[in-house]
């Protein structure tokens, strides 16, 4: 699944993504930390990985494996 960064707080390493259908998803610091990224920019396109319960577990760039 992919979305766009709507908010990102570098201090807490968490934020909100806006999916293509308009749904907002909040991601926790652990999902950002699992990505290996150093920062996110507002409006940046990202790929989201979720667990069986639907919680975001990883936020990466669409070009990352």
PDB file of C-alpha atoms in Angstrom, residues 6-56:
ATOM      1  CA  UNK A   6       0.764  14.428   5.631  1.00  0.00           C
ATOM      2  CA  UNK A   7       2.629  15.116   8.882  1.00  0.00           C
ATOM      3  CA  UNK A   8       5.942  14.021  10.311  1.00  0.00           C
ATOM      4  CA  UNK A   9       7.475  14.932  13.683  1.00  0.00           C
ATOM      5  CA  UNK A  10      11.235  14.375  13.663  1.00  0.00           C
ATOM      6  CA  UNK A  11      11.368  14.576  17.460  1.00  0.00           C
ATOM      7  CA  UNK A  12       8.952  11.666  17.961  1.00  0.00           C
ATOM      8  CA  UNK A  13       9.702   9.980  14.590  1.00  0.00           C
ATOM      9  CA  UNK A  14       5.965   9.476  14.018  1.00  0.00           C
ATOM     10  CA  UNK A  15       3.385  10.990  11.736  1.00  0.00           C
ATOM     11  CA  UNK A  16       0.312  10.677   9.579  1.00  0.00           C
ATOM     12  CA  UNK A  17       0.039   9.313   6.049  1.00  0.00           C
ATOM     13  CA  UNK A  18      -2.719  10.105   3.572  1.00  0.00           C
ATOM     14  CA  UNK A  19      -3.691   7.128   1.427  1.00  0.00           C
ATOM     15  CA  UNK A  20      -4.892   7.539  -2.158  1.00  0.00           C
ATOM     16  CA  UNK A  21      -8.521   7.052  -1.064  1.00  0.00           C
ATOM     17  CA  UNK A  22      -8.227   9.898   1.470  1.00  0.00           C
ATOM     18  CA  UNK A  23      -7.847   7.683   4.545  1.00  0.00           C
ATOM     19  CA  UNK A  24      -5.454   8.983   7.197  1.00  0.00           C
ATOM     20  CA  UNK A  25      -3.132   6.465   8.869  1.00  0.00           C
ATOM     21  CA  UNK A  26      -0.973   7.272  11.871  1.00  0.00           C
ATOM     22  CA  UNK A  27       2.417   5.578  12.002  1.00  0.00           C
ATOM     23  CA  UNK A  28       4.425   5.077  15.203  1.00  0.00           C
ATOM     24  CA  UNK A  29       8.145   5.650  15.731  1.00  0.00           C
ATOM     25  CA  UNK A  30       8.859   1.904  15.565  1.00  0.00           C
ATOM     26  CA  UNK A  31       7.479   1.789  11.972  1.00  0.00           C
ATOM     27  CA  UNK A  32       9.760   4.666  10.970  1.00  0.00           C
ATOM     28  CA  UNK A  33      12.737   3.129  12.802  1.00  0.00           C
ATOM     29  CA  UNK A  34      12.196  -0.180  10.956  1.00  0.00           C
ATOM     30  CA  UNK A  35      12.579   1.637   7.627  1.00  0.00           C
ATOM     31  CA  UNK A  36      16.220   2.642   7.981  1.00  0.00           C
ATOM     32  CA  UNK A  37      15.314   6.136   6.740  1.00  0.00           C
ATOM     33  CA  UNK A  38      16.730   9.246   8.381  1.00  0.00           C
ATOM     34  CA  UNK A  39      13.842  11.639   7.682  1.00  0.00           C
ATOM     35  CA  UNK A  40      10.610  12.144   5.785  1.00  0.00           C
ATOM     36  CA  UNK A  41       9.351  15.248   3.975  1.00  0.00           C
ATOM     37  CA  UNK A  42       5.767  16.461   3.813  1.00  0.00           C
ATOM     38  CA  UNK A  43       4.247  15.355   0.514  1.00  0.00           C
ATOM     39  CA  UNK A  44       6.764  12.538   0.077  1.00  0.00           C
ATOM     40  CA  UNK A  45       5.411   9.330  -1.425  1.00  0.00           C
ATOM     41  CA  UNK A  46       5.961   6.238   0.763  1.00  0.00           C
ATOM     42  CA  UNK A  47       5.148   2.538   0.848  1.00  0.00           C
ATOM     43  CA  UNK A  48       3.504   1.128   3.963  1.00  0.00           C
ATOM     44  CA  UNK A  49       3.790  -2.409   5.319  1.00  0.00           C
ATOM     45  CA  UNK A  50       1.204  -3.621   7.827  1.00  0.00           C
ATOM     46  CA  UNK A  51       0.887  -6.625  10.114  1.00  0.00           C
ATOM     47  CA  UNK A  52      -2.055  -9.056  10.251  1.00  0.00           C
ATOM     48  CA  UNK A  53      -3.927  -6.665  12.572  1.00  0.00           C
ATOM     49  CA  UNK A  54      -3.542  -3.806  10.064  1.00  0.00           C
ATOM     50  CA  UNK A  55      -1.050  -1.789  12.125  1.00  0.00           C
ATOM     51  CA  UNK A  56       1.769  -0.069  10.263  1.00  0.00           C
TER      52      UNK A  56
END
